[in-house]
Coordinates of C-alpha atoms in Angstrom, one line a residue:
M1 CA 0.0 0.0 0.0
Q2 CA 1.3 3.5 -0.9
P3 CA 0.9 6.2 1.7
S4 CA -1.5 8.9 1.0
K5 CA -0.2 12.3 0.0
L6 CA -0.1 14.7 2.9
T7 CA 0.6 18.4 3.1
V8 CA 3.6 18.8 5.4
S9 CA 5.8 21.8 5.8
V10 CA 9.4 20.7 5.1
R11 CA 12.7 22.4 4.3
N12 CA 13.2 23.7 0.8
D13 CA 17.0 23.7 1.0
T14 CA 19.0 20.6 0.7
A15 CA 20.8 19.0 3.6
V16 CA 24.2 20.2 2.2
Q17 CA 23.0 23.8 1.8
W18 CA 21.6 23.9 5.3
H19 CA 24.8 22.6 6.7
Q20 CA 26.9 25.1 4.7
R21 CA 24.7 27.9 5.9
R22 CA 25.1 26.9 9.5
K23 CA 28.8 26.5 9.1
A24 CA 29.2 30.1 7.9
M25 CA 27.6 31.3 11.1
V26 CA 30.4 29.9 13.4
D27 CA 31.8 32.5 15.7
Q28 CA 33.1 32.9 19.3
T29 CA 30.3 31.4 21.4
D30 CA 29.7 31.3 25.2
A31 CA 28.8 27.6 25.6
L32 CA 27.0 28.1 29.0
Q33 CA 24.2 30.5 28.2
P34 CA 20.8 29.5 29.9
V35 CA 18.4 27.5 27.7
A36 CA 15.5 29.3 29.4
T37 CA 14.7 30.7 32.8
S38 CA 10.9 30.3 32.8
A39 CA 8.8 27.7 34.6
P40 CA 8.4 24.3 33.0
P41 CA 5.5 24.0 30.6
R42 CA 2.1 24.1 32.2
Q43 CA 1.1 20.7 31.0
I44 CA 3.7 19.2 33.4
P45 CA 2.1 19.5 36.9
S46 CA 4.1 20.1 40.0
R47 CA 4.2 18.1 43.2
G48 CA 6.4 18.3 46.3
D49 CA 6.1 14.8 47.8
H50 CA 9.1 13.1 46.2
P51 CA 9.6 9.6 47.7
V52 CA 13.3 10.3 48.7
P53 CA 13.6 12.6 51.7
R54 CA 16.2 15.4 51.7
L55 CA 18.1 14.0 54.6
N56 CA 19.8 16.7 56.8
I57 CA 20.3 19.1 53.8
A58 CA 20.3 22.7 54.9
Q59 CA 17.8 25.0 53.2
Q60 CA 19.4 26.6 50.1
N61 CA 18.0 28.9 47.4
G62 CA 19.1 27.0 44.3
P63 CA 18.1 23.5 43.1
L64 CA 19.7 20.5 44.6
S65 CA 22.1 18.3 42.6
T66 CA 20.9 14.7 42.6
N67 CA 23.6 12.9 40.7
K68 CA 26.9 14.3 41.9
F69 CA 29.8 12.7 43.7
Y70 CA 28.6 13.5 47.2
A71 CA 25.0 12.1 47.0
N72 CA 25.8 9.3 49.5
L73 CA 26.0 12.0 52.2
F74 CA 22.3 12.7 52.2
L75 CA 21.0 9.3 51.3
G76 CA 20.1 6.2 53.4
S77 CA 22.6 5.6 56.2
Q78 CA 24.8 8.5 55.2
R79 CA 27.9 6.4 55.7
Q80 CA 28.8 5.2 52.2
G81 CA 31.9 6.7 50.6
V82 CA 32.4 9.9 48.6
W83 CA 35.2 9.9 46.0
T84 CA 36.8 13.3 45.4
H85 CA 39.8 11.7 43.7
P86 CA 42.4 10.7 44.5
Y87 CA 40.9 10.5 48.1
S88 CA 37.6 9.2 49.3
V89 CA 35.9 10.3 52.5
T90 CA 33.4 8.4 54.6
W91 CA 31.5 9.2 57.8
C92 CA 32.6 6.5 60.3
K93 CA 29.5 6.7 62.4
G94 CA 31.0 4.6 65.1
T95 CA 32.4 1.9 62.9
G96 CA 35.9 0.6 62.4
A97 CA 38.6 -0.3 64.8
A98 CA 38.8 3.3 66.1
R99 CA 35.0 3.4 66.7
S100 CA 35.1 7.0 65.6
W101 CA 32.3 9.4 64.7
G102 CA 34.5 11.5 62.6
M103 CA 35.2 11.7 58.8
A104 CA 37.6 9.0 57.5
V105 CA 40.0 9.8 54.7
S106 CA 41.2 6.9 52.5
H107 CA 43.5 6.5 49.5
I108 CA 44.0 3.2 47.7
D109 CA 47.3 2.2 46.0
P110 CA 47.5 -0.4 43.2
N111 CA 49.0 -3.1 45.5
Q112 CA 45.8 -2.9 47.6
R113 CA 43.5 -3.9 44.7
G114 CA 41.7 -7.3 44.4
Y115 CA 41.5 -9.1 41.1
G116 CA 38.9 -11.5 39.7
P117 CA 39.6 -14.7 37.9
Q118 CA 41.1 -14.7 34.4
N119 CA 38.9 -14.9 31.4
N120 CA 40.6 -17.5 29.3
A121 CA 38.1 -17.1 26.5
T122 CA 39.4 -13.6 25.8
P123 CA 42.8 -13.1 24.1
G124 CA 45.5 -12.5 26.7
S125 CA 43.3 -13.9 29.5
P126 CA 42.6 -10.6 31.3
V127 CA 41.1 -10.7 34.7
R128 CA 37.4 -10.3 34.7
Y129 CA 37.3 -7.4 37.1
F130 CA 39.3 -5.5 39.7
I131 CA 38.2 -4.2 43.1
N132 CA 39.4 -1.2 45.1
P133 CA 38.7 -2.0 48.8
I134 CA 36.4 0.3 50.8
G135 CA 36.1 0.9 54.5
I136 CA 39.8 1.6 55.2
Q137 CA 39.9 4.4 57.7
S138 CA 43.5 5.7 57.3
I139 CA 43.2 9.1 58.9
I140 CA 40.0 10.2 60.6
L141 CA 39.3 13.9 61.4
S142 CA 37.2 13.9 64.5
A143 CA 36.7 15.6 67.9
T144 CA 36.3 14.2 71.4
E145 CA 32.8 15.7 71.5
L146 CA 31.5 13.5 68.6
G147 CA 29.6 10.4 69.6
N148 CA 26.2 8.7 69.4
S149 CA 24.3 12.0 69.1
T150 CA 26.4 13.3 66.2
I151 CA 24.6 14.3 63.1
L152 CA 25.9 14.9 59.5
T153 CA 24.4 17.8 57.5
T154 CA 25.2 19.2 54.1
D155 CA 24.9 22.7 52.6
E156 CA 26.0 24.6 49.6
L157 CA 25.4 21.7 47.2
Q158 CA 27.0 22.7 44.0
A159 CA 28.0 20.9 40.8
S160 CA 31.6 20.2 41.9
S161 CA 31.5 20.9 45.6
V162 CA 29.6 20.5 48.9
N163 CA 30.0 21.5 52.5
V164 CA 29.7 18.6 55.0
N165 CA 29.2 19.3 58.7
L166 CA 29.6 17.1 61.7
L167 CA 27.7 18.4 64.8
P168 CA 28.1 16.8 68.2
W169 CA 24.3 17.1 68.6
P170 CA 21.5 18.7 66.6
G171 CA 21.6 22.5 66.9
S172 CA 25.2 22.6 68.2
S173 CA 27.2 25.7 67.3
A174 CA 30.3 23.7 67.6
K175 CA 31.1 21.6 64.5
I176 CA 33.6 20.4 62.0
M177 CA 33.0 21.5 58.5
F178 CA 34.5 19.7 55.5
P179 CA 34.5 21.6 52.2
L180 CA 34.6 18.8 49.7
V181 CA 35.8 19.7 46.2
Q182 CA 36.6 17.4 43.3
G183 CA 40.4 17.0 42.9
M184 CA 41.3 18.7 46.2
G185 CA 44.9 18.1 47.2
F186 CA 44.2 18.1 51.0
V187 CA 41.2 17.0 53.0
T188 CA 40.4 19.9 55.2
G189 CA 38.4 19.9 58.4
I190 CA 37.4 23.3 59.9
Y191 CA 36.9 23.2 63.6
E192 CA 34.7 25.5 65.7
N193 CA 35.2 25.3 69.4
L194 CA 36.0 21.5 69.6
Q195 CA 38.8 19.3 71.0
P196 CA 40.5 17.8 67.9
A197 CA 40.8 14.0 67.9
I198 CA 42.7 12.5 65.0
H199 CA 41.9 8.8 64.8
S200 CA 43.1 5.9 62.6
S201 CA 41.7 2.4 62.2
V202 CA 45.0 1.4 60.4
F203 CA 46.8 2.6 63.6
F204 CA 49.6 5.1 64.0
R205 CA 53.2 3.8 63.9
S206 CA 55.0 7.1 64.5
I207 CA 54.2 10.8 64.6
G208 CA 56.3 13.8 64.9
L209 CA 56.4 17.6 64.6
S210 CA 58.2 18.8 61.5
G211 CA 59.6 22.0 60.1
S212 CA 56.6 24.3 59.4
P213 CA 56.1 26.0 56.1
S214 CA 54.8 29.1 58.0
N215 CA 54.8 30.4 61.5
R216 CA 51.0 30.2 61.3
I217 CA 51.0 26.5 60.6
Y218 CA 51.8 23.5 62.9
K219 CA 53.0 20.6 60.8
Y220 CA 53.2 16.9 61.7
W221 CA 54.4 13.8 59.8
I222 CA 52.5 10.5 60.3
T223 CA 53.5 7.0 59.4
L224 CA 50.7 4.4 59.7
E225 CA 51.1 0.7 60.4
D226 CA 50.6 0.0 56.7
S227 CA 53.8 2.0 56.1
K228 CA 52.0 4.8 54.3
S229 CA 53.1 8.3 55.0
W230 CA 50.7 11.2 55.6
L231 CA 51.2 14.9 56.4
L232 CA 49.0 16.9 58.8
Y233 CA 48.8 20.7 58.9
A234 CA 47.0 22.4 61.8
V235 CA 46.2 26.1 61.4
P236 CA 44.7 27.8 64.5
S237 CA 42.3 30.7 64.1
N238 CA 43.9 32.5 67.0
G239 CA 47.5 31.2 67.0
Q240 CA 46.7 28.7 69.7
N241 CA 49.0 25.6 69.5
P242 CA 46.7 22.6 69.0
Q243 CA 49.1 20.5 71.1
L244 CA 48.4 17.2 69.4
S245 CA 49.6 14.3 71.4
L246 CA 49.5 10.6 70.9
L247 CA 47.2 8.9 73.4
S248 CA 47.2 5.4 71.8
K249 CA 47.8 3.7 68.6
S250 CA 44.5 5.0 67.3
V251 CA 44.1 8.4 68.9
L252 CA 46.0 11.7 68.4
Q253 CA 44.3 14.3 70.6
G254 CA 44.5 18.1 70.8
S255 CA 43.5 21.0 73.1
P256 CA 39.9 21.5 74.1
G257 CA 37.9 24.4 72.7
W258 CA 40.1 24.7 69.7
S259 CA 39.1 26.6 66.5
G260 CA 41.0 26.5 63.2
F261 CA 41.4 24.0 60.4
I262 CA 43.4 20.8 60.0
Q263 CA 44.5 19.5 56.6
V264 CA 45.7 16.0 55.8
A265 CA 47.3 14.6 52.7
K266 CA 49.0 11.4 51.7
N267 CA 52.6 11.8 50.7
P268 CA 53.8 9.3 48.1
A269 CA 57.1 11.1 47.2
G270 CA 59.2 11.5 50.4
T271 CA 60.9 14.9 50.9
S272 CA 60.0 16.2 47.4
G273 CA 56.4 15.4 48.0
E274 CA 56.6 17.1 51.4
S275 CA 58.0 20.2 49.8
I276 CA 55.2 20.3 47.2
Y277 CA 52.5 20.0 49.9
D278 CA 54.3 22.6 52.1
G279 CA 54.0 25.1 49.3
S280 CA 50.2 25.0 49.3
A281 CA 49.4 24.2 52.9
G282 CA 47.1 26.6 54.6
V283 CA 44.7 27.2 51.7
Y284 CA 41.9 25.0 50.4
P285 CA 39.2 25.2 47.7
T286 CA 35.6 25.8 48.7
T287 CA 33.7 25.9 45.4
A288 CA 34.5 25.5 41.7
S289 CA 33.3 27.5 38.7
L290 CA 33.2 26.7 35.0
T291 CA 33.4 28.8 31.9
A292 CA 33.3 27.3 28.4
S293 CA 33.4 28.7 24.9
A294 CA 33.9 27.7 21.3
F295 CA 35.5 29.4 18.3
G296 CA 35.4 27.5 15.1
Q297 CA 36.8 24.0 15.7
T298 CA 38.3 24.9 19.0
G299 CA 36.6 24.6 22.4
T300 CA 38.0 26.0 25.6
Y301 CA 36.9 25.4 29.2
R302 CA 38.3 26.7 32.4
L303 CA 37.9 25.3 35.9
Q304 CA 38.5 27.9 38.6
W305 CA 38.3 27.5 42.4
T306 CA 37.4 29.9 45.2
K307 CA 40.0 29.7 47.9
A308 CA 39.9 30.1 51.6
G309 CA 42.2 29.6 54.6
L310 CA 45.3 31.8 54.9
V311 CA 44.3 34.1 52.1
Y312 CA 46.0 37.3 53.4
G313 CA 49.6 38.3 52.9
S314 CA 51.5 36.1 50.6
V315 CA 48.9 33.6 49.5
P316 CA 50.0 30.2 48.0
A317 CA 48.3 28.7 45.0
L318 CA 46.0 25.7 45.5
L319 CA 47.2 22.1 45.1
M320 CA 44.7 20.3 43.0
Y321 CA 44.9 16.8 41.4
A322 CA 44.4 16.5 37.6
L323 CA 43.3 13.3 35.9
P324 CA 45.0 12.0 32.8
H325 CA 42.5 13.5 30.3
H326 CA 43.1 16.9 32.0
L327 CA 46.8 16.7 31.3
E328 CA 46.2 16.0 27.7
S329 CA 44.1 19.1 27.3
F330 CA 46.0 21.6 29.5
A331 CA 46.8 24.8 27.5
G332 CA 48.5 28.1 28.1
P333 CA 50.1 28.7 31.5
T334 CA 48.3 25.6 32.9
V335 CA 50.8 23.4 31.1
F336 CA 53.6 24.6 33.4
T337 CA 51.7 24.1 36.7
K338 CA 52.1 20.3 36.8
T339 CA 54.4 18.8 39.5
S340 CA 56.1 15.4 39.6
M341 CA 53.9 14.1 42.4
K342 CA 51.2 11.6 41.6
L343 CA 48.6 9.6 43.4
Q344 CA 46.6 6.6 42.1
T345 CA 42.9 7.0 41.6
T346 CA 40.4 4.1 41.8
T347 CA 39.4 4.0 38.1
K348 CA 41.1 6.8 36.3
G349 CA 44.8 6.2 36.4
M350 CA 47.3 8.4 38.1
A351 CA 46.3 11.8 39.3
T352 CA 49.0 14.5 39.0
A353 CA 49.4 17.3 41.6
V354 CA 49.0 20.7 39.9
I355 CA 49.7 24.0 41.6
A356 CA 47.2 26.6 40.3
D357 CA 44.0 28.3 41.2
E358 CA 42.5 27.7 37.8
W359 CA 43.1 25.4 34.8
T360 CA 42.6 26.2 31.1
L361 CA 41.8 23.2 28.9
V362 CA 41.4 23.1 25.2
E363 CA 39.7 20.7 22.8
P364 CA 41.1 21.5 19.3
D365 CA 38.9 19.4 17.1
L366 CA 35.2 20.0 17.9
P367 CA 32.8 18.0 15.7
I368 CA 31.2 21.1 14.2
D369 CA 30.6 19.3 10.9
M370 CA 28.7 16.4 12.5
D371 CA 25.2 16.4 11.2
F372 CA 22.3 13.9 10.9
A373 CA 24.0 12.1 8.1
P374 CA 26.6 9.4 8.6
W375 CA 29.8 11.0 9.8
N376 CA 33.4 9.8 9.6
P377 CA 35.9 11.6 11.9
T378 CA 38.9 10.2 10.0
K379 CA 38.1 12.2 6.9
P380 CA 39.2 15.8 6.3
H381 CA 37.0 18.6 7.6
G382 CA 34.3 19.5 5.2
S383 CA 33.9 15.9 4.0
R384 CA 33.2 14.0 7.1
S385 CA 29.4 13.8 6.7
A386 CA 28.1 11.6 3.9
Y387 CA 25.1 13.3 2.4
T388 CA 25.2 11.0 -0.7
L389 CA 25.1 7.2 -0.2
P390 CA 26.5 4.5 -2.5
T391 CA 24.0 3.1 -5.0
S392 CA 24.2 -0.3 -3.3
A393 CA 23.2 1.2 0.1
L394 CA 20.3 3.2 -1.5
S395 CA 19.1 0.0 -3.1
I396 CA 18.8 -1.7 0.2
I397 CA 17.1 1.3 1.9
S398 CA 14.6 1.6 -1.0
A399 CA 13.7 -2.1 -0.7
V400 CA 12.6 -1.9 2.9
A401 CA 11.7 1.8 3.4
N402 CA 8.0 1.5 2.6
S403 CA 7.4 -1.4 5.0
E404 CA 9.6 0.1 7.7
I405 CA 8.0 3.5 7.7
Q406 CA 4.5 2.1 7.9
Q407 CA 5.0 0.4 11.2
N408 CA 2.6 1.4 13.9
M409 CA 4.6 4.2 15.5
S410 CA 2.0 5.0 18.2
A411 CA 1.9 1.4 19.4
Q412 CA 5.7 1.1 19.6
T413 CA 6.1 4.4 21.4
N414 CA 3.2 4.4 23.8
L415 CA 5.0 2.5 26.5
D416 CA 5.2 2.6 30.3
S417 CA 8.9 3.7 30.0
M418 CA 10.3 7.0 29.0
Y419 CA 13.5 5.2 28.1
F420 CA 12.0 2.7 25.6
S421 CA 9.5 5.2 24.3
G422 CA 12.3 7.6 23.6
K423 CA 14.4 5.0 21.9
A424 CA 11.5 4.1 19.6
L425 CA 10.8 7.8 18.7
S426 CA 14.5 8.3 17.9
K427 CA 14.6 5.2 15.8
F428 CA 11.6 6.3 13.7
A429 CA 13.0 9.8 13.4
T430 CA 16.3 8.5 12.1
L431 CA 14.4 6.3 9.6
I432 CA 12.4 9.3 8.3
Y433 CA 15.5 11.4 8.0
T434 CA 17.2 8.7 6.0
V435 CA 14.3 8.2 3.6
H436 CA 13.9 12.0 3.2
D437 CA 17.4 13.3 2.8
L438 CA 19.5 10.3 1.8
A439 CA 17.1 8.1 -0.2
N440 CA 15.3 11.2 -1.7
Q441 CA 11.8 9.9 -1.1
P442 CA 10.1 12.9 0.3
E443 CA 6.5 11.7 -0.1
L444 CA 7.2 8.5 1.9
A445 CA 9.1 10.5 4.5
N446 CA 6.3 13.0 4.8
Y447 CA 3.9 10.3 5.6
G448 CA 6.1 8.9 8.3
L449 CA 6.8 12.4 9.6
S450 CA 3.1 13.0 10.1
E451 CA 2.7 9.7 12.0
L452 CA 5.8 10.5 14.2
K453 CA 4.5 13.9 15.1
V454 CA 1.2 12.3 16.4
A455 CA 3.2 9.8 18.5
F456 CA 5.5 12.6 19.8
A457 CA 2.5 14.8 20.7
R458 CA 1.3 12.2 23.2
F459 CA 4.3 13.0 25.4
V460 CA 4.2 16.8 24.8
T461 CA 0.6 16.8 26.0
N462 CA 1.6 14.6 28.9
K463 CA -0.9 11.8 28.0
Q464 CA 1.5 8.9 28.2
I465 CA 1.0 6.0 30.5
W466 CA 3.1 7.6 33.3
P467 CA 2.9 11.4 32.8
L468 CA 5.8 13.6 33.8
V469 CA 5.7 15.8 36.9
Y470 CA 7.9 18.7 38.0
D471 CA 9.3 17.7 41.4
T472 CA 9.6 20.8 43.6
A473 CA 11.5 19.0 46.3
W474 CA 14.7 18.2 44.3
K475 CA 13.7 20.3 41.3
G476 CA 13.5 18.3 38.2
I477 CA 11.2 16.6 35.7
V478 CA 10.5 13.0 36.6
S479 CA 8.2 10.1 35.7
S480 CA 5.2 9.9 38.0
G481 CA 5.5 6.1 38.0
S482 CA 7.5 5.7 41.2
Y483 CA 5.5 7.9 43.5
P484 CA 3.6 4.9 44.8
A485 CA 5.8 3.4 47.6
G486 CA 8.1 0.6 46.7
K487 CA 8.4 1.3 43.0
G488 CA 11.8 3.1 42.9
G489 CA 13.1 0.9 40.2
L490 CA 10.3 1.5 37.7
D491 CA 11.6 2.7 34.3
F492 CA 15.2 2.2 35.5
G493 CA 14.6 4.7 38.4
N494 CA 13.6 7.7 36.4
T495 CA 11.6 9.2 39.3
Y496 CA 14.7 8.9 41.4
Y497 CA 16.7 10.8 38.7
N498 CA 18.5 7.8 37.2
D499 CA 19.5 7.9 33.6
H500 CA 17.7 11.1 32.6
H501 CA 20.3 11.9 29.9
F502 CA 19.6 8.5 28.4
H503 CA 15.9 8.7 28.6
Y504 CA 15.5 12.4 27.5
G505 CA 18.3 12.3 25.0
Y506 CA 16.3 10.1 22.7
F507 CA 13.3 12.5 22.8
I508 CA 15.6 15.5 22.1
H509 CA 17.2 13.7 19.2
A510 CA 13.8 12.8 17.7
A511 CA 12.6 16.4 18.2
S512 CA 15.7 17.6 16.4
I513 CA 14.9 15.6 13.3
I514 CA 11.2 16.6 13.3
A515 CA 12.2 20.3 13.6
Y516 CA 14.8 20.0 10.9
L517 CA 12.2 18.5 8.5
D518 CA 9.4 20.8 9.6
P519 CA 10.6 24.1 11.2
N520 CA 7.0 25.2 11.9
W521 CA 6.7 22.4 14.4
L522 CA 9.1 24.2 16.7
N523 CA 6.6 26.9 17.6
L524 CA 4.4 24.5 19.7
N525 CA 7.1 22.1 20.9
R526 CA 10.2 24.1 21.7
D527 CA 9.5 24.7 25.4
W528 CA 8.7 21.1 26.1
V529 CA 11.8 19.8 24.5
N530 CA 13.9 22.5 26.2
S531 CA 12.5 21.5 29.5
L532 CA 14.1 18.0 29.0
V533 CA 17.4 19.6 28.1
R534 CA 17.2 21.9 31.2
D535 CA 16.5 18.9 33.5
A536 CA 19.5 16.9 32.4
A537 CA 21.9 19.6 31.3
N538 CA 21.0 23.0 32.5
P539 CA 24.1 25.1 31.9
S540 CA 23.5 28.1 34.0
A541 CA 22.6 29.0 37.6
Q542 CA 20.4 31.8 36.1
D543 CA 17.9 29.0 35.6
S544 CA 16.4 28.5 39.1
Y545 CA 14.2 25.5 38.1
F546 CA 16.9 22.9 37.6
P547 CA 20.4 22.2 39.0
V548 CA 23.4 23.0 36.9
S549 CA 24.6 20.1 34.8
R550 CA 22.7 17.4 36.6
M551 CA 24.3 14.5 34.7
F552 CA 27.5 15.7 33.0
D553 CA 30.5 16.0 35.3
W554 CA 32.9 18.6 33.9
Y555 CA 35.7 17.4 36.2
H556 CA 35.5 13.8 35.2
G557 CA 34.5 14.6 31.6
H558 CA 31.5 12.3 31.4
S559 CA 28.1 11.8 33.0
W560 CA 26.9 9.9 36.1
A561 CA 23.8 7.8 35.5
K562 CA 22.9 7.0 39.1
G563 CA 20.5 9.3 40.9
L564 CA 19.0 9.2 44.4
F565 CA 20.2 5.7 45.4
E566 CA 22.7 5.0 48.2
S567 CA 25.6 3.0 46.8
G568 CA 28.7 1.5 48.3
D569 CA 30.7 2.3 45.2
S570 CA 29.1 5.7 44.5
K571 CA 28.1 6.8 41.0
D572 CA 28.5 5.0 37.7
E573 CA 28.7 5.9 34.0
E574 CA 26.6 2.9 33.0
S575 CA 26.4 3.5 29.2
S576 CA 29.1 5.5 27.5
S577 CA 27.4 5.3 24.1
E578 CA 24.2 6.8 25.4
D579 CA 26.2 9.5 27.3
A580 CA 27.6 10.5 23.9
M581 CA 24.2 10.2 22.3
F582 CA 22.8 12.8 24.7
A583 CA 25.6 15.2 23.9
Y584 CA 24.9 14.7 20.2
A585 CA 21.2 15.2 20.8
I586 CA 21.6 18.6 22.5
K587 CA 24.1 19.6 19.8
M588 CA 21.6 18.9 17.1
W589 CA 18.7 20.5 19.0
G590 CA 20.8 23.6 19.4
K591 CA 21.5 23.5 15.7
V592 CA 17.9 23.3 14.5
T593 CA 16.7 25.8 17.1
N594 CA 19.6 28.2 16.3
D595 CA 20.7 28.1 20.0
K596 CA 24.4 28.6 19.3
S597 CA 25.4 28.2 22.9
M598 CA 23.7 24.8 23.2
E599 CA 25.2 23.6 19.9
A600 CA 28.7 24.7 21.1
R601 CA 28.1 23.0 24.5
G602 CA 27.1 19.7 22.7
N603 CA 30.2 19.9 20.5
L604 CA 32.5 20.5 23.5
M605 CA 30.9 17.7 25.5
L606 CA 31.3 15.3 22.5
S607 CA 35.0 16.2 22.2
I608 CA 35.6 15.8 26.0
L609 CA 33.7 12.5 25.9
A610 CA 35.8 11.2 23.0
R611 CA 38.9 11.8 25.2
T612 CA 37.6 10.4 28.5
L613 CA 36.0 7.3 26.9
R614 CA 39.3 6.5 25.3
N615 CA 41.2 7.0 28.5
Y616 CA 38.9 5.2 30.9
F617 CA 36.2 3.1 29.3
L618 CA 37.1 1.9 25.8
M619 CA 40.6 0.4 26.3
Q620 CA 43.1 0.2 23.5
S621 CA 46.2 -2.1 23.9
D622 CA 48.3 0.9 25.1
N623 CA 45.9 2.1 27.7
A624 CA 47.9 3.3 30.7
N625 CA 45.1 4.2 33.0
Q626 CA 43.6 0.8 33.8
P627 CA 45.5 -2.2 35.2
S628 CA 47.6 -3.9 32.5
N629 CA 46.1 -7.3 33.3
F630 CA 42.6 -5.9 32.8
I631 CA 42.8 -3.8 29.5
G632 CA 42.5 -7.0 27.4
N633 CA 38.7 -6.8 28.1
K634 CA 38.7 -3.7 25.8
V635 CA 35.6 -2.3 27.6
T636 CA 35.2 -1.5 31.3
G637 CA 32.0 -2.3 33.2
I638 CA 29.5 0.3 34.3

């Protein structure tokens, strides 16, 4: 059966002409302009009874990040680890040999890993997995006042940082505050009117005062019973000597009523490492900020940290740890801030100590010519997209196009899952684009486009099986499916903010193709699609309805899929291909809507992902970041 002729508004220019026109518009672009700042579309109702409570989170004006590295601190028992890299921190909550209620600091060396059995069916017989141990409480920053009544609260929850507070009892003015920032070189505890107690469940072997880098700093060297070396710097707020003394193999205790801050760091490099740490002792990062721009094929992003501590007089630069993909992208003066000191991370190779308050990173080959057509990055610029297919390919497409495009799109997309519905919509959109632009069968494509718009409209009007809601508690757009108790895993945990970039990326991609083929469709659908972009990838704090960059982590260079679920091994990437798919989707949505900032952001995310996936997830034979006896698997787990 031939499809009936329909009147559909479609582009008059060819795909090549449209691409060339867009290419000519390339200019210096701020990649972090807000998508919108208005409320979500009215057809998405609001509700404030999200199933996951905001556990001991202080009131803050902005939205709360749900998928960041620190989420374990406000979920469940609050005592699962948080990885800042290269360190991890964990609230002891009375556990471990020291029975401490303080914050444990841990770092894992390669010789502490556990390895699974070999897979002899794979060439080279790589081990099936490796494990970094958890629960090792090397150094614990605590106070004698902390005990059974201690509570942990969080505040200032930002994209790359959070403040964690340990209070001896609810309402106490005395506390230890830990500003946690990704990549921080020291773990810093800020004491207010408490008696410091430094614990260790590994046990102290020897401790001693050492030559101080400043007359405002008291410095101690520590050797634990595992032979690891640590440094401790105590900075009193009033000059008062903390008078730390060893009471037992697990307790180093200071003066009562002490205020100031204590910093600890693992020293892997003897006297040279000690000298590097000395140079930045007394200051610490509190928050991180990001700027990003694109000019032609070049993308630039900068990470800058707000600094606190001894920030008067001669102020030292921060010591921060860079991951391998950072070092590859360092540009300008940042290239010269690297040191020789390195610490192992759990899953991202060796972290390198860098002495700088900000980093500049450059991606020199943005995929600006990537389009809807097949794209080959190995070809020269200007010829990477294949708008003309070989005759043999066109013959195959023509043979199946009619039957493929007449499938029941509504039946295949009207599902009880945003994930599977989105995948089906994206599939049909790709099919229609192929028939229209590559196979040059516009009448058949127009028939399919009309059917696809009907299927898509079900979601825009919020008439799907599980309608979307705007959650005013955590601030995001979620499926209503898991609001009944005990259904947290429905649709892969969408209601709990799992996988939003996977789920919504397919809708955004499908919308991009519809809008490309029918620009008039944008008028009634732009806001709804933009709301999905904003939920998963809001680029700006000017948008008060969604957290900044819920999914994509600009420090790690990829997204985190796991949302509001407590987890012993913290967050996961889960699907590297769908992470890239989301970046591609927002790039193309930015392109068809003429949102240059969004398009630039998608291009930059794609370039960063190409780098991080190669370094950490898709392992070539020369991969230096994962264990040599593991890289034969070629692909890591989630």
